[in-house]
Short mmCIF file of C-alpha atoms and ligand atoms in Angstrom, two decimals:
data_model
loop_
_atom_site.label_atom_id
_atom_site.label_comp_id
_atom_site.label_asym_id
_atom_site.label_seq_id
_atom_site.Cartn_x
_atom_site.Cartn_y
_atom_site.Cartn_z
CA MET A 1 -24.11 -15.70 12.06
CA GLN A 2 -25.99 -12.85 10.59
CA PHE A 3 -28.85 -13.78 8.38
CA ILE A 4 -28.66 -11.85 5.14
CA ASP A 5 -31.79 -12.02 3.13
CA ARG A 6 -31.40 -9.22 0.59
CA ILE A 7 -28.48 -8.48 -1.64
CA THR A 8 -27.73 -6.79 -4.96
CA ILE A 9 -25.49 -8.38 -7.56
CA LYS A 10 -24.63 -7.81 -11.21
CA VAL A 11 -24.79 -10.39 -13.97
CA THR A 12 -23.43 -10.13 -17.49
CA ALA A 13 -24.22 -12.66 -20.17
CA GLY A 14 -21.69 -13.41 -22.87
CA THR A 15 -21.55 -11.50 -26.13
CA GLY A 16 -21.97 -13.50 -29.29
CA GLY A 17 -18.86 -14.32 -31.29
CA HIS A 18 -18.22 -12.18 -34.36
CA GLY A 19 -19.07 -13.43 -37.79
CA LYS A 20 -16.15 -13.97 -40.18
CA SER A 21 -15.67 -12.41 -43.56
CA ALA A 22 -13.71 -14.80 -45.80
CA PHE A 23 -13.62 -16.29 -49.31
CA ARG A 24 -12.93 -19.75 -50.48
CA ARG A 25 -9.61 -20.23 -52.18
CA GLU A 26 -9.57 -23.29 -54.26
CA LYS A 27 -7.19 -24.40 -56.87
CA PHE A 28 -8.49 -23.78 -60.33
CA VAL A 29 -11.40 -21.74 -59.00
CA ALA A 30 -10.84 -18.18 -60.03
CA LYS A 31 -13.12 -16.60 -57.50
CA GLY A 32 -14.30 -18.66 -54.53
CA GLY A 33 -17.61 -17.84 -52.86
CA PRO A 34 -17.97 -16.15 -49.47
CA SER A 35 -17.17 -18.62 -46.71
CA GLY A 36 -16.99 -16.74 -43.40
CA GLY A 37 -18.71 -18.69 -40.61
CA ASP A 38 -21.06 -17.39 -37.94
CA GLY A 39 -19.98 -16.58 -34.40
CA GLY A 40 -21.18 -18.80 -31.53
CA ARG A 41 -23.76 -17.73 -28.94
CA GLY A 42 -22.62 -15.94 -25.80
CA GLY A 43 -23.21 -17.83 -22.55
CA ASP A 44 -26.43 -17.27 -20.58
CA VAL A 45 -26.42 -16.52 -16.88
CA ILE A 46 -28.57 -19.23 -15.30
CA PHE A 47 -29.71 -19.37 -11.69
CA ARG A 48 -30.08 -22.79 -10.12
CA VAL A 49 -31.54 -23.75 -6.74
CA ASP A 50 -28.97 -25.58 -4.68
CA ASN A 51 -30.11 -27.52 -1.66
CA ASN A 52 -26.86 -27.02 0.20
CA MET A 53 -27.42 -23.29 0.48
CA ASN A 54 -29.63 -21.72 3.11
CA THR A 55 -28.66 -18.08 2.96
CA LEU A 56 -27.47 -15.39 0.56
CA LEU A 57 -24.29 -14.97 2.59
CA ASP A 58 -22.07 -16.34 -0.20
CA PHE A 59 -22.99 -13.35 -2.35
CA ARG A 60 -21.53 -10.92 0.10
CA TYR A 61 -18.06 -11.34 -1.38
CA HIS A 62 -19.02 -12.47 -4.84
CA ARG A 63 -21.31 -9.98 -6.45
CA LYS A 64 -20.38 -10.13 -10.13
CA PHE A 65 -21.10 -13.03 -12.44
CA THR A 66 -20.05 -12.99 -16.06
CA ALA A 67 -20.64 -15.64 -18.70
CA LYS A 68 -18.10 -16.28 -21.46
CA ASN A 69 -18.37 -14.79 -24.93
CA GLY A 70 -19.17 -16.92 -27.94
CA GLU A 71 -16.29 -17.96 -30.18
CA ASN A 72 -15.76 -16.02 -33.40
CA GLY A 73 -16.68 -17.58 -36.70
CA ASP A 74 -13.83 -18.65 -38.96
CA ILE A 75 -12.86 -19.30 -42.53
CA LYS A 76 -14.19 -22.26 -44.49
CA ASN A 77 -17.68 -21.74 -43.04
CA GLN A 78 -16.55 -22.74 -39.58
CA TYR A 79 -18.98 -21.72 -36.90
CA GLY A 80 -17.69 -20.45 -33.56
CA HIS A 81 -18.58 -22.56 -30.52
CA ASN A 82 -21.39 -21.45 -28.26
CA ALA A 83 -20.16 -20.42 -24.82
CA PRO A 84 -21.28 -22.48 -21.80
CA PRO A 85 -23.71 -20.85 -19.37
CA CYS A 86 -22.54 -19.27 -16.14
CA ILE A 87 -24.43 -21.10 -13.36
CA VAL A 88 -25.22 -19.12 -10.23
CA LYS A 89 -26.28 -21.22 -7.25
CA VAL A 90 -28.96 -19.81 -4.97
CA PRO A 91 -30.88 -21.15 -1.99
CA GLN A 92 -34.42 -22.41 -2.33
CA GLY A 93 -36.90 -19.56 -1.98
CA THR A 94 -34.82 -16.90 -3.70
CA LEU A 95 -36.76 -14.19 -5.44
CA VAL A 96 -34.81 -12.57 -8.28
CA LYS A 97 -35.74 -9.01 -9.19
CA ASP A 98 -34.36 -6.56 -11.70
CA ALA A 99 -32.91 -3.93 -9.37
CA ASP A 100 -33.46 -1.16 -11.91
CA THR A 101 -37.08 -1.82 -12.83
CA GLY A 102 -38.36 -3.85 -9.88
CA GLU A 103 -39.59 -6.53 -12.26
CA ILE A 104 -39.66 -10.04 -10.81
CA LEU A 105 -37.51 -12.22 -13.06
CA ALA A 106 -37.81 -15.51 -11.20
CA ASP A 107 -39.27 -16.99 -8.05
CA LEU A 108 -37.08 -19.99 -7.33
CA THR A 109 -39.07 -22.12 -4.96
CA GLU A 110 -38.36 -25.68 -6.14
CA LEU A 111 -35.23 -27.72 -5.54
CA GLY A 112 -33.18 -27.90 -8.71
CA GLN A 113 -35.26 -25.20 -10.40
CA GLU A 114 -33.45 -23.17 -13.03
CA ALA A 115 -34.08 -19.85 -14.70
CA VAL A 116 -32.24 -17.96 -17.42
CA ILE A 117 -31.71 -14.54 -15.88
CA ALA A 118 -29.52 -12.89 -18.52
CA LYS A 119 -29.47 -14.10 -22.10
CA GLY A 120 -26.28 -14.44 -24.07
CA GLY A 121 -26.08 -12.59 -27.38
CA ARG A 122 -26.43 -14.47 -30.63
CA GLY A 123 -23.39 -14.89 -32.79
CA GLY A 124 -22.81 -12.46 -35.63
CA ARG A 125 -23.42 -13.89 -39.08
CA GLY A 126 -20.49 -14.58 -41.33
CA ASN A 127 -20.36 -13.10 -44.80
CA ALA A 128 -21.53 -16.38 -46.31
CA LYS A 129 -24.97 -15.63 -44.84
CA PHE A 130 -25.26 -12.33 -46.66
CA ALA A 131 -24.77 -13.71 -50.14
CA ASN A 132 -27.78 -13.40 -52.41
CA SER A 133 -28.50 -13.05 -56.12
CA ALA A 134 -27.82 -9.33 -56.02
CA ASN A 135 -24.56 -9.63 -54.08
CA ARG A 136 -22.78 -12.92 -54.57
CA ALA A 137 -19.65 -11.85 -52.79
CA PRO A 138 -20.45 -9.75 -49.74
CA THR A 139 -17.32 -8.66 -47.91
CA PHE A 140 -18.89 -7.89 -44.56
CA ALA A 141 -19.89 -9.91 -41.53
CA GLU A 142 -21.80 -9.04 -38.38
CA PHE A 143 -20.39 -8.49 -34.91
CA GLY A 144 -21.83 -10.65 -32.14
CA GLU A 145 -24.88 -9.41 -30.27
CA PRO A 146 -24.02 -8.05 -26.83
CA GLY A 147 -25.13 -10.22 -23.88
CA GLU A 148 -27.72 -8.91 -21.43
CA VAL A 149 -26.41 -7.03 -18.42
CA LYS A 150 -28.58 -6.81 -15.33
CA ASN A 151 -28.40 -5.45 -11.84
CA LEU A 152 -30.32 -7.80 -9.62
CA LEU A 153 -31.88 -7.67 -6.21
CA LEU A 154 -31.99 -11.10 -4.61
CA GLU A 155 -34.43 -11.64 -1.81
CA LEU A 156 -34.66 -14.73 0.29
CA LYS A 157 -37.86 -15.18 2.16
CA LEU A 158 -37.24 -17.50 5.03
CA LEU A 159 -38.61 -20.92 4.36
CA ALA A 160 -39.52 -21.59 7.94
CA ASP A 161 -42.46 -23.82 8.85
CA VAL A 162 -43.24 -21.91 11.99
CA GLY A 163 -42.99 -18.21 12.70
CA LEU A 164 -42.85 -16.75 16.18
CA VAL A 165 -44.71 -13.51 16.68
CA GLY A 166 -45.15 -11.34 19.74
CA TYR A 167 -44.15 -8.07 21.32
CA PRO A 168 -40.48 -7.47 22.13
CA SER A 169 -39.06 -9.30 25.16
CA VAL A 170 -41.90 -11.80 25.51
CA GLY A 171 -39.35 -14.60 25.17
CA LYS A 172 -39.31 -15.58 21.48
CA SER A 173 -35.54 -15.99 21.30
CA SER A 174 -35.50 -17.78 24.65
CA LEU A 175 -37.95 -20.33 23.22
CA VAL A 176 -35.96 -20.91 20.02
CA SER A 177 -32.72 -21.34 21.90
CA LYS A 178 -34.35 -23.94 24.18
CA VAL A 179 -35.89 -26.07 21.44
CA SER A 180 -33.17 -25.85 18.76
CA ALA A 181 -29.44 -25.49 18.32
CA ALA A 182 -29.85 -21.87 17.22
CA ARG A 183 -28.35 -19.35 19.62
CA PRO A 184 -30.07 -16.01 19.12
CA GLU A 185 -29.19 -13.24 21.52
CA ILE A 186 -31.41 -12.99 24.55
CA ALA A 187 -31.63 -9.87 26.67
CA GLU A 188 -34.06 -7.86 28.68
CA TYR A 189 -34.13 -4.85 26.38
CA HIS A 190 -36.50 -4.55 23.42
CA PHE A 191 -35.45 -5.44 19.88
CA THR A 192 -32.63 -7.66 20.99
CA THR A 193 -33.28 -9.70 17.90
CA ILE A 194 -32.86 -7.49 14.86
CA THR A 195 -32.54 -10.06 12.09
CA PRO A 196 -34.46 -13.32 11.82
CA VAL A 197 -32.80 -16.48 13.08
CA LEU A 198 -33.73 -19.99 12.02
CA GLY A 199 -33.74 -22.94 14.35
CA VAL A 200 -34.24 -26.59 13.44
CA VAL A 201 -36.48 -28.26 16.00
CA ASN A 202 -36.28 -32.00 16.59
CA VAL A 203 -39.69 -33.38 17.34
CA GLY A 204 -39.35 -37.12 17.63
CA GLU A 205 -37.39 -39.10 20.15
CA LEU A 206 -33.82 -40.03 19.30
CA GLY A 207 -33.62 -41.82 15.97
CA ASP A 208 -36.86 -40.34 14.75
CA GLU A 209 -35.95 -37.85 12.06
CA LYS A 210 -38.94 -35.56 12.33
CA THR A 211 -37.93 -31.92 12.35
CA PHE A 212 -39.34 -28.51 11.50
CA VAL A 213 -37.84 -25.07 11.09
CA MET A 214 -38.81 -22.30 13.46
CA ALA A 215 -38.10 -18.64 12.70
CA ASP A 216 -37.32 -16.33 15.57
CA ILE A 217 -38.23 -12.91 14.28
CA PRO A 218 -37.79 -9.50 15.85
CA GLY A 219 -40.55 -8.29 18.12
CA LEU A 220 -43.60 -6.60 16.59
CA ILE A 221 -45.04 -3.37 17.89
CA ASP A 222 -48.13 -1.26 17.24
CA GLY A 223 -48.03 0.14 13.74
CA ALA A 224 -45.88 -2.74 12.46
CA SER A 225 -48.27 -3.20 9.53
CA GLU A 226 -47.45 0.36 8.48
CA GLY A 227 -43.76 -0.30 8.80
CA VAL A 228 -43.19 0.98 12.35
CA GLY A 229 -40.18 -0.69 13.97
CA LEU A 230 -39.15 -2.27 10.65
CA GLY A 231 -42.53 -3.99 10.75
CA HIS A 232 -42.70 -4.72 7.02
CA ASP A 233 -39.33 -6.35 7.02
CA PHE A 234 -40.32 -8.60 9.87
CA LEU A 235 -43.77 -9.45 8.63
CA ARG A 236 -42.34 -10.39 5.24
CA HIS A 237 -40.67 -13.28 6.99
CA VAL A 238 -43.90 -14.56 8.45
CA GLU A 239 -45.50 -14.65 5.02
CA ARG A 240 -44.29 -18.06 3.98
CA THR A 241 -44.61 -19.87 7.29
CA LYS A 242 -47.32 -22.45 7.76
CA ILE A 243 -48.10 -22.04 11.44
CA ILE A 244 -47.73 -19.10 13.77
CA VAL A 245 -46.76 -19.48 17.39
CA HIS A 246 -47.99 -16.37 19.11
CA ILE A 247 -46.13 -15.68 22.35
CA VAL A 248 -47.43 -13.45 25.09
CA ASP A 249 -45.79 -12.55 28.39
CA ALA A 250 -48.31 -14.04 30.83
CA SER A 251 -46.72 -12.28 33.78
CA GLY A 252 -47.29 -8.86 32.31
CA ILE A 253 -44.03 -7.89 33.97
CA GLU A 254 -43.48 -5.03 31.54
CA GLY A 255 -46.80 -3.47 32.40
CA ARG A 256 -48.71 -4.70 29.34
CA ASP A 257 -51.73 -6.94 29.47
CA PRO A 258 -51.23 -10.29 27.64
CA VAL A 259 -54.89 -10.51 26.58
CA GLU A 260 -54.73 -7.06 25.04
CA ASP A 261 -51.35 -7.89 23.48
CA TYR A 262 -52.86 -10.88 21.73
CA TYR A 263 -55.53 -8.77 20.04
CA LYS A 264 -53.21 -5.91 19.19
CA ILE A 265 -50.68 -8.14 17.47
CA ASN A 266 -53.43 -9.87 15.53
CA LYS A 267 -54.74 -6.53 14.41
CA GLU A 268 -51.33 -5.69 12.97
CA LEU A 269 -51.08 -9.07 11.24
CA LYS A 270 -54.49 -8.59 9.69
CA LEU A 271 -53.67 -5.07 8.53
CA TYR A 272 -50.53 -6.40 6.86
CA SER A 273 -52.14 -9.34 5.11
CA GLU A 274 -55.42 -11.23 5.33
CA LYS A 275 -53.56 -14.36 4.42
CA ILE A 276 -51.31 -14.15 7.46
CA ALA A 277 -54.35 -13.41 9.60
CA ARG A 278 -56.01 -16.65 8.48
CA ARG A 279 -53.02 -18.78 9.40
CA THR A 280 -53.36 -21.26 12.26
CA GLN A 281 -52.08 -19.81 15.51
CA ILE A 282 -51.01 -21.55 18.65
CA LEU A 283 -50.85 -19.37 21.73
CA ALA A 284 -47.96 -19.74 24.17
CA ALA A 285 -48.26 -18.06 27.56
CA ASN A 286 -44.64 -17.52 28.58
CA LYS A 287 -42.93 -16.58 31.84
CA MET A 288 -45.25 -18.79 33.88
CA ASP A 289 -42.61 -18.78 36.63
CA LEU A 290 -43.25 -15.13 37.44
CA PRO A 291 -45.84 -13.77 39.87
CA GLY A 292 -49.11 -12.69 38.32
CA ALA A 293 -48.83 -15.26 35.50
CA GLU A 294 -51.41 -17.65 36.97
CA GLU A 295 -54.16 -15.03 37.18
CA ASN A 296 -53.53 -13.89 33.63
CA LEU A 297 -53.48 -17.52 32.48
CA GLN A 298 -57.13 -17.85 33.57
CA ARG A 299 -58.07 -14.94 31.33
CA LEU A 300 -55.93 -16.28 28.51
CA ARG A 301 -57.80 -19.61 28.77
CA GLU A 302 -61.07 -17.77 28.31
CA LEU A 303 -59.61 -15.99 25.32
CA ALA A 304 -58.43 -19.28 23.81
CA ASP A 305 -61.89 -20.82 24.29
CA LYS A 306 -63.54 -17.85 22.72
CA GLU A 307 -61.19 -17.71 19.74
CA GLY A 308 -61.04 -21.48 19.35
CA ILE A 309 -57.24 -21.72 19.53
CA GLN A 310 -54.87 -23.94 21.47
CA LEU A 311 -53.09 -22.47 24.48
CA PHE A 312 -49.92 -23.71 26.14
CA PRO A 313 -48.52 -22.29 29.37
CA ILE A 314 -44.72 -22.40 29.15
CA CYS A 315 -41.57 -21.22 30.83
CA ALA A 316 -38.92 -20.67 28.19
CA ALA A 317 -36.39 -20.00 30.94
CA THR A 318 -36.70 -23.46 32.54
CA GLY A 319 -38.10 -25.41 29.62
CA GLN A 320 -41.34 -26.26 31.34
CA GLY A 321 -44.25 -26.99 29.00
CA LEU A 322 -42.10 -26.81 25.86
CA LYS A 323 -42.50 -30.47 24.92
CA GLU A 324 -46.28 -30.16 24.84
CA LEU A 325 -46.07 -26.99 22.79
CA ILE A 326 -43.64 -28.50 20.25
CA ASN A 327 -45.77 -31.64 19.86
CA ALA A 328 -48.84 -29.53 19.20
CA VAL A 329 -46.93 -27.50 16.59
CA ALA A 330 -45.75 -30.70 14.89
CA LYS A 331 -49.30 -32.00 14.79
CA ALA A 332 -50.61 -28.75 13.33
CA LEU A 333 -47.89 -28.93 10.65
CA ASP A 334 -48.97 -32.47 9.79
CA GLU A 335 -52.50 -31.25 9.29
CA TYR A 336 -51.49 -28.17 7.37
CA VAL A 337 -52.95 -27.79 3.90
CA GLU A 338 -51.44 -25.17 1.68
CA GLU A 339 -53.64 -22.24 0.85
CA PRO A 340 -53.78 -21.65 -2.88
CA ASP A 341 -52.00 -18.48 -3.89
CA ALA A 342 -54.81 -16.04 -4.33
CA GLU A 343 -54.90 -12.38 -5.16
CA GLU A 344 -52.55 -11.56 -2.34
CA GLY A 345 -48.84 -11.68 -1.94
CA GLU A 346 -46.37 -9.97 -4.15
CA LYS A 347 -47.86 -8.75 -7.38
CA VAL A 348 -45.87 -10.02 -10.31
CA TYR A 349 -44.89 -7.01 -12.32
CA GLU A 350 -46.12 -7.40 -15.87
CA ALA A 351 -43.29 -6.49 -18.15
CA GLN A 352 -44.80 -4.47 -20.97
CA ALA A 353 -43.91 -6.46 -24.01
CA GLU A 354 -42.15 -3.67 -25.84
CA ASP A 355 -42.31 -3.94 -29.61
CA PRO A 356 -38.68 -4.47 -30.62
CA ASP A 357 -39.29 -2.83 -33.98
CA LYS A 358 -40.76 0.33 -32.53
CA ILE A 359 -38.56 3.35 -33.09
CA THR A 360 -38.79 6.50 -31.05
CA ILE A 361 -36.99 9.76 -31.57
CA SER A 362 -36.22 12.12 -28.74
CA ARG A 363 -33.65 14.73 -27.79
CA ASN A 364 -31.16 14.42 -24.98
CA ILE A 365 -30.29 17.23 -22.56
CA SER A 366 -27.81 18.71 -25.02
CA GLY A 367 -30.58 18.87 -27.60
CA GLU A 368 -29.08 16.15 -29.76
CA PHE A 369 -31.24 13.55 -31.43
CA VAL A 370 -31.58 10.11 -29.84
CA VAL A 371 -33.06 7.31 -31.91
CA SER A 372 -34.10 4.35 -29.77
CA GLY A 373 -35.58 0.97 -30.52
CA LYS A 374 -34.49 -2.51 -29.53
CA SER A 375 -33.91 -4.01 -32.99
CA LEU A 376 -32.22 -0.90 -34.30
CA GLU A 377 -29.84 -0.65 -31.33
CA LYS A 378 -28.98 -4.30 -31.79
CA LEU A 379 -28.30 -3.70 -35.47
CA VAL A 380 -25.96 -0.83 -34.61
CA ALA A 381 -24.05 -2.96 -32.10
CA MET A 382 -23.66 -5.77 -34.62
CA THR A 383 -22.66 -3.71 -37.64
CA ASN A 384 -19.03 -3.33 -38.64
CA PHE A 385 -19.04 0.28 -39.78
CA GLY A 386 -15.46 -0.04 -41.00
CA ASN A 387 -16.73 -2.02 -43.96
CA ASP A 388 -18.34 -0.06 -46.79
CA GLU A 389 -20.75 -2.80 -47.66
CA ALA A 390 -21.84 -3.25 -44.07
CA LEU A 391 -22.38 0.48 -43.91
CA ARG A 392 -24.47 0.42 -47.06
CA ARG A 393 -26.59 -2.41 -45.67
CA PHE A 394 -27.13 -0.38 -42.52
CA GLN A 395 -28.13 2.67 -44.56
CA TYR A 396 -30.52 0.55 -46.54
CA ILE A 397 -32.30 -0.71 -43.42
CA TRP A 398 -32.23 2.82 -42.05
CA ARG A 399 -34.06 4.02 -45.15
CA ILE A 400 -36.70 1.32 -45.29
CA LYS A 401 -37.49 1.87 -41.64
CA GLY A 402 -38.20 5.49 -42.55
CA ILE A 403 -35.90 6.91 -39.90
CA ASP A 404 -34.61 9.64 -42.20
CA LYS A 405 -38.12 10.84 -42.77
CA LYS A 406 -38.91 10.79 -39.08
CA LEU A 407 -35.80 12.81 -38.28
CA GLN A 408 -36.65 15.33 -40.96
CA GLU A 409 -40.14 15.68 -39.54
CA ARG A 410 -38.53 16.52 -36.24
CA GLY A 411 -36.52 19.21 -37.97
CA ILE A 412 -33.06 17.67 -38.15
CA LYS A 413 -30.40 19.70 -39.96
CA GLU A 414 -27.30 18.69 -41.86
CA GLY A 415 -24.38 17.98 -39.54
CA GLU A 416 -26.42 17.46 -36.36
CA THR A 417 -25.50 14.62 -34.03
CA VAL A 418 -27.66 11.50 -33.80
CA HIS A 419 -27.22 8.87 -31.05
CA ILE A 420 -28.24 5.25 -31.38
CA GLY A 421 -27.27 2.98 -28.50
CA ASP A 422 -23.56 3.62 -27.91
CA MET A 423 -22.96 5.06 -31.38
CA GLU A 424 -22.90 8.65 -32.53
CA PHE A 425 -23.48 9.78 -36.10
CA GLU A 426 -23.32 13.03 -37.92
CA TYR A 427 -26.45 13.49 -39.97
CA ARG A 428 -26.03 13.77 -43.75
CA GLU A 429 -28.79 13.86 -46.29
N1 LIG B 501 -38.60 -15.17 34.18
C1 LIG B 501 -38.58 -15.47 32.91
N2 LIG B 501 -37.89 -14.68 32.06
C2 LIG B 501 -37.89 -15.02 30.76
C3 LIG B 501 -38.56 -16.14 30.28
N3 LIG B 501 -38.38 -16.21 28.95
C4 LIG B 501 -37.61 -15.15 28.63
N4 LIG B 501 -37.32 -14.42 29.70
C5 LIG B 501 -36.52 -13.19 29.75
O1 LIG B 501 -37.16 -12.17 29.01
C6 LIG B 501 -36.19 -11.32 28.39
C7 LIG B 501 -36.44 -11.25 26.92
O2 LIG B 501 -36.24 -12.51 26.35
P1 LIG B 501 -35.95 -12.71 24.82
O3 LIG B 501 -35.98 -14.18 24.56
O4 LIG B 501 -34.75 -11.97 24.39
O5 LIG B 501 -37.25 -12.02 24.20
P2 LIG B 501 -37.63 -11.77 22.68
O6 LIG B 501 -39.09 -11.96 22.55
O7 LIG B 501 -36.77 -12.56 21.79
O8 LIG B 501 -37.30 -10.22 22.54
P3 LIG B 501 -36.96 -9.36 21.22
O9 LIG B 501 -35.93 -10.08 20.44
O10 LIG B 501 -36.47 -8.08 21.75
O11 LIG B 501 -38.24 -9.22 20.48
C8 LIG B 501 -34.83 -11.91 28.72
O12 LIG B 501 -34.29 -11.22 29.81
C9 LIG B 501 -35.16 -13.34 29.11
O13 LIG B 501 -34.23 -13.88 30.01
C10 LIG B 501 -39.27 -16.98 31.22
O14 LIG B 501 -39.88 -17.99 30.89
N5 LIG B 501 -39.24 -16.56 32.50
MG1 LIG B 502 -35.47 -11.99 20.39
#
C-alpha cells in the first residue's frame, strides 16, 4: 500500500436559506403586518479526528465535500431549519491548510478533535425583520449568505514513535520488515524506499500488548537538509518521532565509512532542524555478517563512547541482535519526555484580521471599477435586486458608506461598469 500523506480537496459550506417576504392575512384585519420568516443557517464543514483512519488514502477518490443549504424562511414568521454540518473524518495528525493562501486552518492532533473548516452562511432575514417605524410594511427579504468555499491541502505527518535514518541501502527496510508486519520493498539499489512505510513493532512477549510504531523512511544523502534527494519530504516525517534509530552499514560494503556516515547524516539533521538534532539516537551497526564489519564495529564503539549514545550491532538479514535493539528502543520510549514546542517547527501563518467594513476601489484589467470589501460583498450576495425596496435599502447603505463619493474621486463617469463580488452595475448618478 502506498502511503499518501498530502492531498488537496475542496469543501463547500451550505448557503443560508432565503428570508421570506409575506404578510399576515387575518380575518377582520384589513392590513396584516409583515410576517416572512428568516432562512436557516447553511451547514458548516467540520473536520473530526477518527481513530480508525491512519492515512489520507480515502480522500483519493472523494475530494469534494459539500454541506447542505439552510431551509428558506416561510410565511407566518416560520424560520427555516438550520442545515446539519458535513463531517469530514481525518486521521490523527492531519494538518489542514488553505491551499490558496497557505494559511494553517487546523492542526488536528488529538483523538476526537474537531474544527470548523468552512462556515455555513447565515440565513437571510425575512421581511418581518425589516419593519420599523418608518416602514411598517417592508416587501423585501434577504437572500441567504453564501457558505464558505475552500480549497484545502491536507498533510499527514506520520505519527511514528521511532524514525529510522541512514544512507540508502544500509538496511532500514530490512530492519522494519524483520521486526514488524510491514513489508517494504528491499533491494540493493539506492532509494528503493520512496515513500515512508509504518510498521507496528511488538515489544513484549505474547500476551503483553506493548507496541510502538516505527517509520521506515527513504534513505538520506548529503544535502538532504537543502532538499537534495527529496530530503525535505523525508525529514518532515522524522519531525514528530520521539526516538531516532540511526542505521549505518558496518561492513562499508558500498565503499563508505560508517563512522563518517554517522557524522554526515547528523550534520544534515542538524541543518534541517535543531529539534531533530537534539532527539535521542540509538545507533545500529548493520550487516554484521559481512567481512570488515568487526573492525569497523571497534571504531563505532569508540564513537558511541565519545558521543554518549547506545550502540547495537545487528544483522537485519538474519535477525541477530534485533531483540536487544528493540528492547532498548522501547526503554528509551518509556523514558521519553516531550520537548515543549518552541520557536521551531512550522510557523503558524497569522491571518491578517481584515476589517470586514473596509472598502477598496480598484480597476480590473479592462479598466472597469471593482469595489471590494467583505461586508459589502456579502450585502450584494444577500440583496434581492428584483425588489424595489430592497434596491433602495442597498442604495441607502451604499450612500452612507460613501462609496459614491469614493468612485467620483477616482473619476468614475456615468454609464461605467462597477463590479462588486459577482454582480455588475452600471453607474448612475
Ligand atoms: N548481508 C547483509 N545484507 C543486508 C543486511 N541488511 C540489509 N541487507 C541488504 O542491503 C540491501 C539494502 O537493504 P534495504 O533494506 O533495502 O536498505 P534501505 O536502507 O531500506 O535502502 P533505501 O530504501 O534505498 O534507503 C538489500 O540488498 C538487503 O538485502 C544485512 O544485515 N546483511
Ligand atoms: Mg528502504
